[in-house]
Amino acid sequence: MQSGISKAARAAVSRRGLLGGACALTGVALLPPGAARAQAGAYPHGEFFKPRLSRGAALSPSGTRIAVAQNLGTDENPRSAVDFIDAADPEGQRSRIDLGPVLVSSISWANDDRLLTSVILKGEVGPRSIAGSNRKTEAIEYYMRRVVSVNARTGEAVVLFSDQRTRMRNTFDMGRIVDLLPGDPDNVLMAAWDADGVMALHRVNVNTGSATRIERGGSGTYHWRTVNGVPVLRHDMNSRGTVETIMVRAPGETEWKMARRTRVREAPDFLWVGAGETPGKVLVIARLDDEDVQSVREMDLTTTALGAPLSTRPGRDVDHGLPDSAGNYLGAAYYGDRLEYDFVDPALAVHHRALNRFFGGTCDVQFTDVDQARNRFIAYVNGPEEPGAWFFYDKTARAIVNVGQARELDPARLGSTEVLKVTTRDGATIEAYLTAPPGGAAGPLVVLPHGGPEVRDTPTWDRQVQVLAAQGWWVLRPNFRGSGGYGQEFARQGWTRWGDRMQDDVEDAVAHAVQLRGLDASKVGIMGTSYGAYAALMGAVKRPDLYRAAIGICGVYDLPDVLAWEERTDDTPGKPIYEFWTKRIGDRSAMGPALEAASPRRRAGEVACPVMLVHGVDDPILPVIQSRRMRDALRGAGKSVELIEVPNAGHADWEDDREQALMTRYVALFRQAFD
């Protein structure tokens, strides 16, 4: 099975798909995902948690070679290899280099001969005897990240930093590539921790592995950005990992100066794109105070001033910028009905539209590699029924070839997704994504409000959605007001409206979906993570008549308490995180009673359905005490509640085996509630 592509499409991409006319793909009998549902039925639960097959594809700078990282092992016994493909004959014989018992996390080309593979090595220490005792310590698993430089012609490999044995023994993470240095094929820039815990920047030879330190960061430095190998931006993090300080240094200057502070997680307001065409300026994604959307623009490294947007779309924030292999800016990516680009060169838009047509307009086609001639591309294709595949596209040869796939899942056995335009009770319009179960029969509905809240759902592959759809349930993901991605005004409409307008939008989307598809309104459940967990529990409070079960994962359930915690723990000057949340949730001194009324913990007695809570014990974003107190409040009110605490885990960042076990319990709770 070639990725999640239909049989007709697989037959087409197993040979050369020809591009005719105005780059319209012809000779390809493509069945759009969702056009037909197989009779074999939905996949069993475990199929969604099998190890990924391919883990990435990369195109060499001149476009002559393709590399594909292949996973040959399991989570318990990892093993990886890299396949090399001649781009002039992409369906010809591949050569394979076995990397051994490692897991490849990413690949990139240092030059046309050398591939850099970032690998994760699993190790174990112990058990060891305790001095003066017959007891032994338990064995401890650990993971180390390294970068291996592989010669694509000879297979010869070298580990970067291999000349620094003490560092190699004592440092777990040595896989941070900062700059591939397109103008210097023998070297790359990498970041690694010094012995005192400070991050340093190194020039590393990809042929020998030897490294030379070129500068050290500050106490919180974790990354640099460079232009022509010269560091121009530095990213420093606070102790909680929630705020980064952007430091700037223009070429020729010796001192770093602060440009701005920005949030790391939800609603980041500053993102790096790359070098610009104007000396002394770089391209970033940012928004001025009087603007609605985030756009790509120049930033002056001397003054830190931002220029005018290079391109902009009303109501749509830029998602990311696109460079070619030499680092030249090609365009900005947005989410419309799917991932779209505003290209600097309009000719590229023709080819991107042709690829969209090839996939039936149902998938995101994201360019991940573009050669220096801008003739050959690697596109990562992802969609509601496509769990991920990598395609090589040669516009001169008019060829598109599938070179790698993430999972073996047939779209005919997956749930199909449609975009809903929902009119809210106060006359606004929001988007929501509704996924049908395989077969599309009417039945129960599970609502998945997203986290953030200033992020958004997109029509991409979502394993959680497909696991729920495989049970015969419909799944709804609403982008309520307060979500990100649609511009500042849309997000602002959710500020201080937790528990009312934002919650109303979720309920309006539910009513719309139930009426549109004739779903069973007596069998509706709700589940979410972070802010989504808040929405799930607040939904159970406000609509005990609607929801039959509620699941909250790493959630916030008491607004005054979490605001007080943010104020105590914000260690950044000016307390920007506390100020951020005060603007979004509300001011405790001015809105105290309203914030209490919008807190599920304070209204636990109004919940009628069974509740499951899940929380990582070491969550640095929302403390586990939020879930413990929510559990205690529900128990005190005589309600059905279960709290699952996940050890050695943070903000919903557990491994696949834990996620699979938890999904089994989520499904069991909903199934019991719907019976």
XYZ file of C-alpha atoms in Angstrom, residues 16-245:
230
model
C 5.871 8.610 -14.341
C 2.834 10.885 -14.204
C 3.081 13.165 -17.234
C 2.346 16.854 -17.092
C 0.642 18.244 -20.145
C -0.704 21.571 -21.342
C -0.517 24.288 -18.709
C 1.072 21.849 -16.266
C -2.181 19.962 -15.772
C -1.373 16.385 -14.832
C -2.619 13.909 -17.386
C -2.403 10.163 -17.766
C -3.275 9.820 -14.060
C -6.528 8.218 -12.977
C -6.642 9.659 -9.488
C -9.480 8.776 -7.137
C -9.818 11.661 -4.669
C -9.667 10.611 -1.008
C -13.167 9.935 0.264
C -14.630 9.281 -3.188
C -15.417 5.694 -2.223
C -15.432 3.716 1.006
C -14.156 0.154 1.032
C -16.263 -2.678 2.387
C -13.403 -3.968 4.539
C -14.472 -1.652 7.356
C -12.552 0.627 9.675
C -9.077 -0.138 10.909
C -8.620 -1.689 14.343
C -7.228 0.610 16.982
C -3.625 -0.630 16.897
C -3.103 0.056 13.181
C -2.854 3.797 13.883
C 0.039 3.280 16.293
C 2.353 1.135 14.206
C 5.842 2.621 13.694
C 6.208 5.033 10.806
C 7.719 3.632 7.629
C 9.546 6.609 6.092
C 10.704 9.437 8.319
C 11.579 12.056 5.722
C 12.922 12.806 2.263
C 15.484 15.391 1.170
C 16.755 16.771 -2.135
C 20.421 17.637 -2.632
C 21.215 21.326 -3.297
C 21.719 20.865 -7.055
C 18.734 18.524 -7.270
C 20.769 15.504 -8.407
C 20.076 13.161 -5.500
C 17.150 12.236 -3.275
C 17.553 10.675 0.151
C 14.749 8.890 2.019
C 15.025 7.899 5.682
C 13.501 4.461 6.281
C 12.433 2.960 9.582
C 13.237 -0.772 9.649
C 12.656 -1.462 13.351
C 10.201 -1.017 16.181
C 9.948 1.380 19.111
C 11.579 -1.234 21.340
C 14.247 -2.215 18.806
C 14.919 0.712 16.466
C 16.789 0.298 13.206
C 17.113 2.746 10.340
C 18.508 3.060 6.844
C 18.805 5.723 4.165
C 17.836 5.081 0.566
C 19.593 7.142 -2.118
C 17.843 7.841 -5.437
C 19.191 9.302 -8.662
C 16.897 12.272 -9.328
C 17.365 11.801 -13.083
C 15.872 8.310 -12.723
C 13.647 8.536 -9.616
C 11.998 5.159 -10.260
C 15.280 3.381 -10.886
C 17.326 1.212 -8.560
C 17.919 2.658 -5.093
C 21.065 2.223 -3.061
C 20.685 1.659 0.680
C 22.972 2.410 3.611
C 22.075 0.707 6.892
C 22.534 3.034 9.867
C 22.085 0.343 12.493
C 20.090 0.428 15.775
C 19.136 4.102 15.697
C 16.015 6.115 14.936
C 16.333 8.857 12.310
C 14.545 12.045 13.339
C 15.451 14.192 10.313
C 17.738 14.367 7.268
C 19.266 17.227 5.259
C 22.011 17.600 2.676
C 25.223 19.416 3.598
C 26.299 19.297 -0.061
C 25.585 17.130 -3.091
C 27.569 14.200 -1.660
C 27.117 14.448 2.097
C 23.802 13.716 3.852
C 23.350 14.731 7.478
C 21.176 12.301 9.434
C 19.983 13.340 12.872
C 19.664 10.114 14.843
C 18.401 9.124 18.275
C 20.265 6.368 20.106
C 18.608 4.468 22.919
C 20.718 3.321 25.857
C 20.307 1.892 29.334
C 22.227 2.259 32.590
C 22.043 -0.276 35.383
C 20.839 -1.920 37.373
C 23.625 -1.115 39.821
C 24.312 -2.291 43.362
C 23.804 0.212 46.164
C 26.901 0.540 48.334
C 26.494 -1.202 51.712
C 23.274 -2.919 50.648
C 22.042 -6.005 48.838
C 19.609 -3.841 46.908
C 20.088 -2.648 43.328
C 18.906 0.430 41.506
C 16.465 0.019 38.648
C 17.723 0.232 35.079
C 17.358 3.708 33.565
C 16.696 4.254 29.865
C 18.178 7.290 28.156
C 18.263 8.758 24.663
C 21.078 10.577 22.889
C 20.846 12.687 19.737
C 23.717 12.790 17.267
C 24.285 13.855 13.655
C 25.935 11.383 11.289
C 27.403 12.628 8.011
C 27.040 9.953 5.314
C 28.793 9.990 1.945
C 26.111 9.078 -0.592
C 28.646 7.681 -3.077
C 30.803 5.526 -0.794
C 28.656 4.958 2.299
C 31.474 6.232 4.525
C 30.032 7.822 7.688
C 31.371 10.118 10.382
C 29.728 11.370 13.571
C 29.887 15.145 13.901
C 31.836 16.365 16.977
C 33.660 12.991 16.976
C 36.944 14.750 17.814
C 35.528 15.907 21.174
C 35.284 12.690 23.172
C 34.511 14.246 26.545
C 31.638 16.231 25.084
C 30.371 13.129 23.252
C 30.334 11.118 26.482
C 28.623 13.733 28.627
C 26.176 15.532 26.319
C 22.870 13.963 25.364
C 21.800 16.428 22.679
C 24.328 17.120 19.935
C 21.932 17.240 17.012
C 21.204 20.951 16.617
C 22.063 22.143 13.112
C 21.885 25.936 12.875
C 23.047 26.618 9.296
C 23.842 24.253 6.409
C 26.151 26.944 4.974
C 25.205 26.650 1.273
C 28.300 28.630 0.318
C 30.651 26.359 2.296
C 30.047 22.717 1.288
C 32.577 21.308 3.770
C 31.115 22.794 6.954
C 27.897 23.424 8.857
C 27.112 25.446 11.961
C 25.852 23.525 14.980
C 24.902 24.360 18.557
C 25.998 22.200 21.503
C 26.139 22.615 25.277
C 29.427 23.428 26.943
C 30.338 21.674 30.205
C 28.959 24.575 32.269
C 25.515 24.304 30.662
C 25.870 27.240 28.257
C 25.043 26.741 24.583
C 27.874 27.403 22.144
C 27.983 27.702 18.372
C 30.459 25.569 16.412
C 31.709 25.228 12.873
C 31.762 21.487 12.133
C 33.488 19.797 9.210
C 31.101 17.321 7.571
C 33.965 15.220 6.141
C 35.962 14.714 9.334
C 33.451 15.503 12.110
C 35.875 17.943 13.776
C 34.331 21.001 15.463
C 35.610 24.478 16.288
C 33.751 26.757 18.692
C 33.096 30.205 17.256
C 31.083 31.806 20.078
C 29.163 31.175 23.298
C 25.629 32.234 24.075
C 24.121 33.651 27.245
C 22.693 31.688 30.164
C 19.388 31.006 28.391
C 20.578 30.729 24.776
C 19.222 27.748 22.849
C 19.525 28.748 19.168
C 21.031 31.167 16.632
C 20.014 32.420 13.168
C 22.690 33.240 10.632
C 23.196 34.947 7.286
C 26.098 33.709 5.162
C 27.419 31.921 8.223
C 27.364 35.062 10.407
C 25.104 34.926 13.521
C 22.575 37.772 13.394
C 19.788 36.578 15.737
C 20.036 34.713 19.005
C 17.176 33.023 20.849
C 17.332 33.065 24.664
C 14.735 31.195 26.758
C 13.410 31.824 30.250
C 13.594 29.061 32.861
C 10.020 27.807 32.267
C 10.473 27.606 28.513
C 7.546 29.943 27.865
C 9.179 33.209 26.745
C 12.075 33.763 24.383
C 14.116 36.925 24.092
